Tab-separated table of C-alpha atoms and ligand atoms in Angstrom:
chain	number	residue	atom	x	y	z
U	1	UNK	CA	-26.071	-17.313	-4.349
U	2	UNK	CA	-23.930	-16.272	-7.293
U	3	UNK	CA	-25.643	-14.639	-10.434
U	4	UNK	CA	-24.925	-16.061	-13.848
U	5	UNK	CA	-24.643	-14.453	-17.313
U	6	UNK	CA	-28.120	-15.473	-17.945
U	7	UNK	CA	-29.556	-13.572	-14.951
U	8	UNK	CA	-30.764	-10.227	-16.986
U	9	UNK	CA	-33.841	-10.005	-15.363
U	10	UNK	CA	-32.611	-10.187	-11.962
U	11	UNK	CA	-29.680	-8.233	-12.567
U	12	UNK	CA	-31.831	-5.540	-13.726
U	13	UNK	CA	-33.967	-5.798	-10.417
U	14	UNK	CA	-30.973	-6.102	-8.465
U	15	UNK	CA	-29.095	-3.039	-10.267
U	16	UNK	CA	-32.061	-0.742	-9.255
U	17	UNK	CA	-31.832	-1.856	-5.547
U	18	UNK	CA	-28.218	-1.053	-5.479
U	19	UNK	CA	-28.905	2.277	-6.804
U	20	UNK	CA	-31.287	2.935	-3.617
U	21	UNK	CA	-28.524	1.556	-1.076
U	22	UNK	CA	-25.096	2.549	-2.700
U	23	UNK	CA	-22.863	1.798	-4.944
U	24	UNK	CA	-21.514	-1.923	-4.626
U	25	UNK	CA	-17.900	-2.886	-6.260
U	26	UNK	CA	-15.910	-5.616	-6.046
U	27	UNK	CA	-12.214	-5.252	-6.077
U	28	UNK	CA	-9.479	-7.775	-6.513
U	29	UNK	CA	-6.027	-7.145	-5.466
U	30	UNK	CA	-2.909	-9.548	-6.907
U	31	UNK	CA	0.223	-7.383	-7.599
U	32	UNK	CA	2.469	-8.320	-4.904
U	33	UNK	CA	2.297	-11.475	-2.541
U	34	UNK	CA	-1.473	-11.150	-1.277
U	35	UNK	CA	-4.479	-12.685	-3.500
U	36	UNK	CA	-7.076	-10.706	-2.352
U	37	UNK	CA	-10.981	-10.123	-2.789
U	38	UNK	CA	-13.350	-7.625	-1.094
U	39	UNK	CA	-16.954	-6.241	-1.766
U	40	UNK	CA	-17.442	-2.482	-0.552
U	41	UNK	CA	-20.434	-0.128	-0.579
U	42	UNK	CA	-20.354	3.217	-1.126
U	43	UNK	CA	-21.653	4.062	2.123
U	44	UNK	CA	-17.915	2.863	3.399
U	45	UNK	CA	-19.335	-0.750	4.571
U	46	UNK	CA	-17.276	-3.882	3.606
U	47	UNK	CA	-19.392	-6.380	2.786
U	48	UNK	CA	-17.058	-9.310	2.206
U	49	UNK	CA	-13.213	-9.874	2.753
U	50	UNK	CA	-11.025	-12.690	1.595
U	51	UNK	CA	-7.368	-12.542	1.526
U	52	UNK	CA	-4.727	-15.497	0.698
U	53	UNK	CA	-1.544	-14.755	1.970
U	54	UNK	CA	1.161	-16.050	0.034
U	55	UNK	CA	3.878	-16.356	2.777
U	56	UNK	CA	4.966	-19.796	3.302
U	57	UNK	CA	5.133	-19.773	-0.701
U	58	UNK	CA	7.939	-17.137	-0.768
U	59	UNK	CA	9.560	-17.791	2.809
U	60	UNK	CA	11.784	-20.167	1.362
U	61	UNK	CA	13.303	-18.149	-0.902
U	62	UNK	CA	13.793	-15.008	1.525
U	63	UNK	CA	11.244	-12.621	-0.726
U	64	UNK	CA	8.736	-12.390	-3.242
U	65	UNK	CA	9.346	-14.781	-6.177
U	66	UNK	CA	7.312	-13.429	-9.066
U	67	UNK	CA	6.640	-16.521	-10.874
U	68	UNK	CA	5.153	-18.106	-7.894
U	69	UNK	CA	3.214	-15.382	-7.357
U	70	UNK	CA	1.389	-14.995	-10.408
U	71	UNK	CA	0.808	-18.852	-10.393
U	72	UNK	CA	-0.539	-18.495	-6.901
U	73	UNK	CA	-2.846	-15.518	-7.984
U	74	UNK	CA	-4.307	-17.760	-10.662
U	75	UNK	CA	-4.890	-20.929	-8.276
U	76	UNK	CA	-6.540	-18.773	-5.285
U	77	UNK	CA	-8.355	-15.848	-6.835
U	78	UNK	CA	-11.078	-17.268	-8.084
U	79	UNK	CA	-11.920	-18.876	-4.576
U	80	UNK	CA	-11.091	-15.535	-2.928
U	81	UNK	CA	-13.857	-13.946	-5.006
U	82	UNK	CA	-16.255	-16.287	-4.462
U	83	UNK	CA	-15.682	-16.378	-0.380
U	84	UNK	CA	-15.672	-12.401	-0.496
U	85	UNK	CA	-19.108	-12.690	-2.463
U	86	UNK	CA	-20.602	-15.365	-0.642
U	87	UNK	CA	-19.820	-13.481	2.511
U	88	UNK	CA	-21.558	-10.172	1.273
U	89	UNK	CA	-24.408	-12.460	0.442
U	90	UNK	CA	-24.313	-11.107	-3.383
U	91	UNK	CA	-24.163	-12.252	-6.732
U	92	UNK	CA	-22.332	-10.758	-9.623
U	93	UNK	CA	-25.552	-9.304	-10.877
U	94	UNK	CA	-25.700	-7.147	-7.656
U	95	UNK	CA	-22.540	-5.192	-8.012
U	96	UNK	CA	-22.383	-1.967	-10.045
U	97	UNK	CA	-18.710	-2.256	-10.603
U	98	UNK	CA	-15.279	-4.621	-10.763
U	99	UNK	CA	-12.528	-2.968	-9.799
U	100	UNK	CA	-8.929	-4.542	-9.912
U	101	UNK	CA	-5.274	-3.175	-9.221
U	102	UNK	CA	-4.022	-2.446	-12.895
U	103	UNK	CA	-0.502	-1.574	-11.475
U	104	UNK	CA	2.354	-0.689	-10.359
U	105	UNK	CA	3.322	-4.164	-9.455
U	106	UNK	CA	4.631	-7.892	-10.265
U	107	UNK	CA	3.396	-7.691	-13.997
U	108	UNK	CA	2.286	-11.522	-13.838
U	109	UNK	CA	0.051	-11.167	-10.877
U	110	UNK	CA	-1.484	-7.403	-11.875
U	111	UNK	CA	-2.157	-9.355	-15.599
U	112	UNK	CA	-3.914	-12.174	-13.650
U	113	UNK	CA	-6.576	-10.065	-11.475
U	114	UNK	CA	-7.089	-7.648	-14.483
U	115	UNK	CA	-7.832	-10.669	-16.480
U	116	UNK	CA	-10.211	-11.919	-14.115
U	117	UNK	CA	-12.084	-8.452	-13.063
U	118	UNK	CA	-12.371	-7.788	-17.215
U	119	UNK	CA	-14.065	-11.391	-17.449
U	120	UNK	CA	-16.542	-10.731	-14.591
U	121	UNK	CA	-17.055	-7.134	-16.038
U	122	UNK	CA	-17.944	-8.615	-19.857
U	123	UNK	CA	-19.896	-11.426	-18.599
U	124	UNK	CA	-22.259	-9.067	-16.407
U	125	UNK	CA	-22.091	-6.187	-18.473
U	126	UNK	CA	-20.462	-4.062	-15.710
U	127	UNK	CA	-17.911	-1.378	-15.659
U	128	UNK	CA	-14.261	-2.185	-15.254
U	129	UNK	CA	-11.993	-0.340	-13.307
U	130	UNK	CA	-8.239	-0.385	-13.082
U	131	UNK	CA	-7.126	1.100	-10.020
U	132	UNK	CA	-3.494	2.544	-9.634
U	133	UNK	CA	-2.642	0.186	-6.274
U	134	UNK	CA	-0.824	3.255	-4.664
U	135	UNK	CA	-4.425	5.608	-4.993
U	136	UNK	CA	-5.646	2.433	-3.150
U	137	UNK	CA	-3.387	3.225	-0.448
U	138	UNK	CA	-4.023	6.903	-0.429
U	139	UNK	CA	-7.716	6.709	-0.604
U	140	UNK	CA	-8.030	4.257	2.386
U	141	UNK	CA	-8.625	6.768	5.044
U	142	UNK	CA	-11.215	7.862	3.358
U	143	UNK	CA	-12.960	4.474	3.540
U	144	UNK	CA	-12.137	4.052	7.367
U	145	UNK	CA	-12.124	7.710	8.674
U	146	UNK	CA	-14.399	9.665	5.680
U	147	UNK	CA	-11.077	11.964	5.370
U	148	UNK	CA	-11.904	15.360	3.326
U	149	UNK	CA	-9.321	16.487	0.662
U	150	UNK	CA	-7.457	17.792	0.609
U	151	UNK	CA	-4.756	16.105	3.055
U	152	UNK	CA	-1.262	15.108	3.148
U	153	UNK	CA	-0.253	11.607	2.899
U	154	UNK	CA	3.028	9.471	3.618
U	155	UNK	CA	3.065	6.714	1.472
U	156	UNK	CA	5.322	4.270	3.016
U	157	UNK	CA	5.253	0.658	1.853
U	158	UNK	CA	7.991	-1.931	-0.001
U	159	UNK	CA	8.467	-0.183	-2.795
U	160	UNK	CA	7.289	3.572	-2.008
U	161	UNK	CA	8.097	6.402	0.247
U	162	UNK	CA	6.721	9.346	-0.286
U	163	UNK	CA	5.033	12.360	0.893
U	164	UNK	CA	1.798	13.897	-1.434
U	165	UNK	CA	-0.815	16.303	-1.367
U	166	UNK	CA	-3.891	14.851	-2.217
U	167	UNK	CA	-6.114	17.133	-3.941
U	168	UNK	CA	-8.567	14.762	-4.982
U	169	UNK	CA	-9.361	11.661	-6.623
U	170	UNK	CA	-6.299	11.193	-9.280
U	171	UNK	CA	-4.850	14.705	-8.178
U	172	UNK	CA	-1.608	13.987	-6.434
U	173	UNK	CA	1.521	16.643	-5.880
U	174	UNK	CA	4.801	15.188	-4.963
U	175	UNK	CA	6.344	16.875	-1.838
U	176	UNK	CA	8.892	14.279	-1.347
U	177	UNK	CA	10.260	11.115	-2.291
U	178	UNK	CA	13.036	8.454	-0.894
U	179	UNK	CA	16.279	9.266	-2.648
U	180	UNK	CA	17.334	5.729	-2.601
U	181	UNK	CA	15.629	2.838	-0.670
U	182	UNK	CA	11.928	2.595	0.132
U	183	UNK	CA	11.491	2.736	4.164
U	184	UNK	CA	9.633	-1.209	3.814
U	185	UNK	CA	12.956	-2.149	1.597
U	186	UNK	CA	15.039	-0.880	4.383
U	187	UNK	CA	12.913	-2.898	7.122
U	188	UNK	CA	13.159	-5.902	4.976
U	189	UNK	CA	16.843	-5.589	4.292
U	190	UNK	CA	17.304	-4.953	7.917
U	191	UNK	CA	15.501	-7.998	9.051
U	192	UNK	CA	17.621	-10.308	6.588
U	193	UNK	CA	21.100	-9.320	7.841
U	194	UNK	CA	19.620	-9.876	11.694
U	195	UNK	CA	18.329	-13.210	10.337
U	196	UNK	CA	14.957	-12.377	11.039
U	197	UNK	CA	13.639	-13.626	7.698
U	198	UNK	CA	10.726	-12.497	5.632
U	199	UNK	CA	8.476	-10.513	5.650
U	200	UNK	CA	10.720	-8.137	7.357
U	201	UNK	CA	8.602	-5.564	8.876
U	202	UNK	CA	6.593	-7.324	11.410
U	203	UNK	CA	9.193	-9.121	12.424
U	204	UNK	CA	11.636	-6.506	13.000
U	205	UNK	CA	8.766	-4.675	15.217
U	206	UNK	CA	8.353	-7.951	17.220
U	207	UNK	CA	11.823	-7.918	18.102
U	208	UNK	CA	12.327	-4.546	18.733
U	209	UNK	CA	9.283	-4.810	21.091
U	210	UNK	CA	11.557	-6.061	23.435
U	211	UNK	CA	14.842	-4.118	22.710
U	212	UNK	CA	16.786	-1.306	23.808
U	213	UNK	CA	16.312	1.447	21.361
U	214	UNK	CA	19.335	3.750	22.649
U	215	UNK	CA	21.836	0.710	22.486
U	216	UNK	CA	23.269	1.138	18.910
U	217	UNK	CA	23.664	4.977	17.816
U	218	UNK	CA	22.584	4.977	14.215
U	219	UNK	CA	22.424	7.658	11.892
U	220	UNK	CA	19.014	9.858	10.675
U	221	UNK	CA	20.162	10.678	7.206
U	222	UNK	CA	18.457	13.893	5.799
U	223	UNK	CA	17.139	14.859	9.433
U	224	UNK	CA	17.346	18.329	9.883
U	225	UNK	CA	17.741	19.043	6.407
U	226	UNK	CA	15.372	21.369	4.528
U	227	UNK	CA	12.716	19.859	2.264
U	228	UNK	CA	10.947	16.680	2.350
U	229	UNK	CA	13.311	14.108	0.735
U	230	UNK	CA	13.828	10.789	2.386
U	231	UNK	CA	17.126	8.536	2.391
U	232	UNK	CA	17.550	5.372	4.332
U	233	UNK	CA	20.710	3.563	2.597
U	234	UNK	CA	22.996	5.345	5.264
U	235	UNK	CA	20.974	3.539	7.816
U	236	UNK	CA	20.838	0.197	6.381
U	237	UNK	CA	24.725	0.411	6.240
U	238	UNK	CA	25.249	1.456	9.632
U	239	UNK	CA	22.820	-1.542	10.609
U	240	UNK	CA	25.219	-4.211	8.417
U	241	UNK	CA	28.626	-2.122	9.702
U	242	UNK	CA	27.324	-2.918	13.705
U	243	UNK	CA	26.763	-6.612	12.577
U	244	UNK	CA	29.791	-7.054	11.026
U	245	UNK	CA	31.618	-5.947	14.346
U	246	UNK	CA	30.021	-8.496	16.574
U	247	UNK	CA	31.613	-11.754	17.617
U	248	UNK	CA	31.328	-14.238	14.714
U	249	UNK	CA	28.143	-16.647	15.293
U	250	UNK	CA	24.519	-16.198	15.655
U	251	UNK	CA	23.658	-12.981	17.286
U	252	UNK	CA	22.358	-13.308	20.580
U	253	UNK	CA	18.582	-12.506	21.323
U	254	UNK	CA	19.433	-9.289	23.446
U	255	UNK	CA	21.599	-7.704	20.693
U	256	UNK	CA	18.988	-8.661	17.870
U	257	UNK	CA	16.338	-6.723	19.602
U	258	UNK	CA	18.345	-3.704	20.605
U	259	UNK	CA	19.317	-3.591	17.219
U	260	UNK	CA	15.688	-3.791	15.701
U	261	UNK	CA	14.877	-1.379	18.604
U	262	UNK	CA	17.603	1.317	17.409
U	263	UNK	CA	16.742	0.599	13.619
U	264	UNK	CA	12.951	1.125	14.391
U	265	UNK	CA	13.577	4.372	16.283
U	266	UNK	CA	15.813	5.563	13.869
U	267	UNK	CA	13.362	5.217	11.127
U	268	UNK	CA	10.659	6.812	13.387
U	269	UNK	CA	12.968	10.191	13.919
U	270	UNK	CA	13.833	10.269	10.245
U	271	UNK	CA	9.914	9.831	8.837
U	272	UNK	CA	8.783	12.449	11.966
U	273	UNK	CA	11.014	14.880	10.864
U	274	UNK	CA	10.358	14.998	7.079
U	275	UNK	CA	6.763	14.806	7.744
U	276	UNK	CA	7.282	18.173	10.142
U	277	UNK	CA	8.903	19.684	7.266
U	278	UNK	CA	6.014	18.469	4.884
U	279	UNK	CA	3.311	19.435	7.034
U	280	UNK	CA	4.670	23.483	7.277
U	281	UNK	CA	4.846	22.976	3.477
U	282	UNK	CA	1.012	21.639	3.204
U	283	UNK	CA	-0.516	23.845	5.839
U	284	UNK	CA	0.984	27.160	3.903
U	285	UNK	CA	0.413	26.001	0.279
U	286	UNK	CA	-2.896	23.810	1.027
U	287	UNK	CA	-4.533	24.647	3.897
U	288	UNK	CA	-5.011	21.318	5.495
U	289	UNK	CA	-4.870	19.891	8.446
U	290	UNK	CA	-4.826	16.000	8.109
U	291	UNK	CA	-2.022	13.665	7.840
U	292	UNK	CA	-2.685	10.495	6.612
U	293	UNK	CA	-0.343	7.385	6.667
U	294	UNK	CA	-0.899	4.712	4.358
U	295	UNK	CA	0.742	1.507	2.990
U	296	UNK	CA	2.429	-1.540	4.674
U	297	UNK	CA	4.673	0.122	7.067
U	298	UNK	CA	1.882	2.767	8.244
U	299	UNK	CA	0.956	-0.911	10.231
U	300	UNK	CA	3.884	-0.680	12.813
U	301	UNK	CA	2.927	0.607	15.776
U	302	UNK	CA	6.282	3.075	17.147
U	303	UNK	CA	5.597	4.555	13.870
U	304	UNK	CA	2.179	5.104	14.299
U	305	UNK	CA	2.524	6.810	17.433
U	306	UNK	CA	5.714	8.604	16.650
U	307	UNK	CA	3.952	9.965	13.730
U	308	UNK	CA	0.896	10.817	15.674
U	309	UNK	CA	2.896	13.060	17.995
U	310	UNK	CA	4.440	14.675	15.086
U	311	UNK	CA	0.785	15.821	13.595
U	312	UNK	CA	0.022	16.851	17.387
U	313	UNK	CA	2.544	18.929	17.568
U	314	UNK	CA	2.319	20.907	14.012
U	315	UNK	CA	-1.284	21.154	15.128
U	316	UNK	CA	-2.372	18.453	12.496
U	317	UNK	CA	-4.541	15.515	13.233
U	318	UNK	CA	-3.158	11.972	12.138
U	319	UNK	CA	-5.124	8.886	10.283
U	320	UNK	CA	-3.484	6.066	9.896
U	321	UNK	CA	-5.930	3.111	9.033
U	322	UNK	CA	-6.504	-0.266	10.842
U	323	UNK	CA	-3.327	-2.546	10.477
U	324	UNK	CA	-5.149	-4.806	8.065
U	325	UNK	CA	-5.993	-1.997	5.732
U	326	UNK	CA	-2.511	-0.766	5.921
U	327	UNK	CA	-0.893	-3.757	4.450
U	328	UNK	CA	-2.065	-4.973	0.890
U	329	UNK	CA	-6.183	-5.855	0.901
U	330	UNK	CA	-8.823	-5.582	-1.867
U	331	UNK	CA	-11.284	-3.420	0.245
U	332	UNK	CA	-8.933	-0.402	-0.703
U	333	UNK	CA	-9.134	-1.206	-4.779
U	334	UNK	CA	-12.879	-1.644	-4.417
U	335	UNK	CA	-13.148	1.398	-2.620
U	336	UNK	CA	-10.778	3.676	-5.260
U	337	UNK	CA	-13.088	1.911	-7.908
U	338	UNK	CA	-16.373	3.229	-5.725
U	339	UNK	CA	-14.618	6.800	-5.857
U	340	UNK	CA	-13.797	6.583	-9.739
U	341	UNK	CA	-17.357	5.160	-10.789
U	342	UNK	CA	-18.820	8.083	-8.240
U	343	UNK	CA	-17.032	10.764	-10.707
U	344	UNK	CA	-18.275	8.905	-14.266
U	345	UNK	CA	-14.905	7.174	-14.508
U	346	UNK	CA	-14.480	3.486	-15.947
U	347	UNK	CA	-11.600	2.061	-17.897
U	348	UNK	CA	-11.861	0.178	-21.406
U	349	UNK	CA	-11.457	-3.590	-21.656
U	350	UNK	CA	-8.353	-3.130	-23.288
U	351	UNK	CA	-6.520	-1.324	-20.412
U	352	UNK	CA	-3.158	-2.668	-20.162
U	353	UNK	CA	-1.511	-3.430	-17.164
U	354	UNK	CA	0.897	-0.923	-15.796
U	355	UNK	CA	3.941	-2.503	-14.065
U	356	UNK	CA	5.195	1.449	-13.195
U	357	UNK	CA	2.310	3.620	-12.665
U	358	UNK	CA	3.526	7.010	-10.608
U	359	UNK	CA	0.529	8.937	-8.505
U	360	UNK	CA	2.231	12.358	-9.279
U	361	UNK	CA	2.360	14.034	-12.909
U	362	UNK	CA	5.580	15.224	-12.145
U	363	UNK	CA	7.302	11.884	-11.838
U	364	UNK	CA	5.591	10.770	-14.603
U	365	UNK	CA	6.735	13.503	-16.656
U	366	UNK	CA	10.176	13.019	-15.341
U	367	UNK	CA	10.313	9.411	-16.076
U	368	UNK	CA	9.092	9.872	-19.529
U	369	UNK	CA	12.171	12.409	-20.223
U	370	UNK	CA	14.682	9.923	-18.828
U	371	UNK	CA	13.498	7.382	-21.342
U	372	UNK	CA	13.049	9.227	-24.122
U	373	UNK	CA	16.939	10.221	-23.398
U	374	UNK	CA	17.647	6.270	-23.014
U	375	UNK	CA	16.031	6.023	-26.481
U	376	UNK	CA	17.807	8.865	-28.013
U	377	UNK	CA	14.627	10.767	-28.429
U	378	UNK	CA	15.046	13.988	-26.748
N	1	KG4	O1	1.653	-1.836	1.061
N	1	KG4	P1	2.386	-3.333	1.324
N	1	KG4	O2	1.774	-4.160	2.065
N	1	KG4	O3	3.324	-3.685	-0.083
N	1	KG4	C1	3.458	-2.965	-1.198
N	1	KG4	O4	2.734	-2.720	-1.843
N	1	KG4	O5	4.997	-2.738	-0.927
N	1	KG4	O6	4.246	-2.937	1.948
N	1	KG4	C2	4.707	-4.001	2.429
N	1	KG4	C3	5.874	-3.418	2.950
N	1	KG4	C4	6.963	-4.748	3.400
N	1	KG4	O7	8.323	-4.205	3.148
N	1	KG4	C5	7.208	-5.109	4.920
N	1	KG4	O8	7.895	-5.405	5.402
N	1	KG4	C6	6.444	-3.451	5.230
N	1	KG4	O9	5.450	-2.979	4.375
N	1	KG4	N1	5.409	-4.096	6.706
N	1	KG4	C7	5.994	-3.379	7.933
N	1	KG4	C8	5.177	-3.504	8.635
N	1	KG4	N2	4.261	-4.403	8.356
N	1	KG4	C9	4.568	-4.921	7.026
N	1	KG4	N3	7.035	-2.787	8.375
N	1	KG4	C10	7.022	-1.962	9.698
N	1	KG4	N4	6.221	-2.865	10.318
N	1	KG4	C11	5.298	-3.529	10.326
N	1	KG4	N5	4.326	-3.901	11.159
N	2	ZN	ZN1	0.816	-1.991	-1.031
């Protein structure tokens, strides 16, 4: 049953109940091409989940079209929320808060999610939580595996490739980042060059399963160098050069699989090498022994295995969330909301969606400085 604005007495009763059994938060995710809602309880139970993937809407264009994404979120979000709430067997009055991704992401979609969450919060007198999408990924290991702080995080998604020391909620220190492409972007571009279409990551992984990873010698940029930064553009260019040297016409199945496998294994070597340096720094500086991998690319089985081996060789444990919680989802948003609510944090209803929203303070400061220079203020 869905509670209505008039159910104030019922709301008060249910609040008392949920205070006993643990906080319950509705999470909303609309920052890219998944329209998702989930209901999560503070004891880490996911009570309800619904996700609409907009793949077929964007596939004809070979990538996510922001305007189409925003409209699709608008069309499908109410239904996803209704389904997640029904699966949980709860009404809005049973909630302790409403969380939505407040950025970073495609602004049209973020606005849809944030406005919806604010409306529910206002109508039901609930706290509103604007969640940083990257923090959602970063804290997933606490939802799935109860990971304790501090841990080292490898965040690998369509727009990000970073190594961060996670010290607590809202407390991130960056150890390394990509100097060019994000790793998910490299998967997506490689898929496009191979004619594997969109979305690229899962398609490359599937093709790589039946390929020979030793057939094409590909570079491993940054490997063996000190530091924890990444680079993928040289790898992407090398894939393109190999493809250009192939006989004209469609790429045969064997070559396609071998190229995908050679690319994937190179990415694995790069991630493992950078993580080894980061683990050394992390152990010395923070004393933690856990490496967490998060973000869409963390769904890749080969990379999970490779990172597991790297972690073991450094005497660290790897936590890799289940595949469906690596790619974009609303359970991670609800969970990040719970984490903030437990600390007494919530956001005002005039929160403005943020297309860019770095996790670490250094990145924010660096960007503010470069913007000031562009504006002629500095
Ligand atoms: O976290 P995510 O779902 O969305 C962003 O916040 O960016 O990550 C999407 C990225 C895409 O680049 C996609 O190709 C990649 O994650 N990805 C994968 C796999 N599944 C998704 N990359 C490699 N292997 C996969 N199985
Ligand atoms: Zn994401």
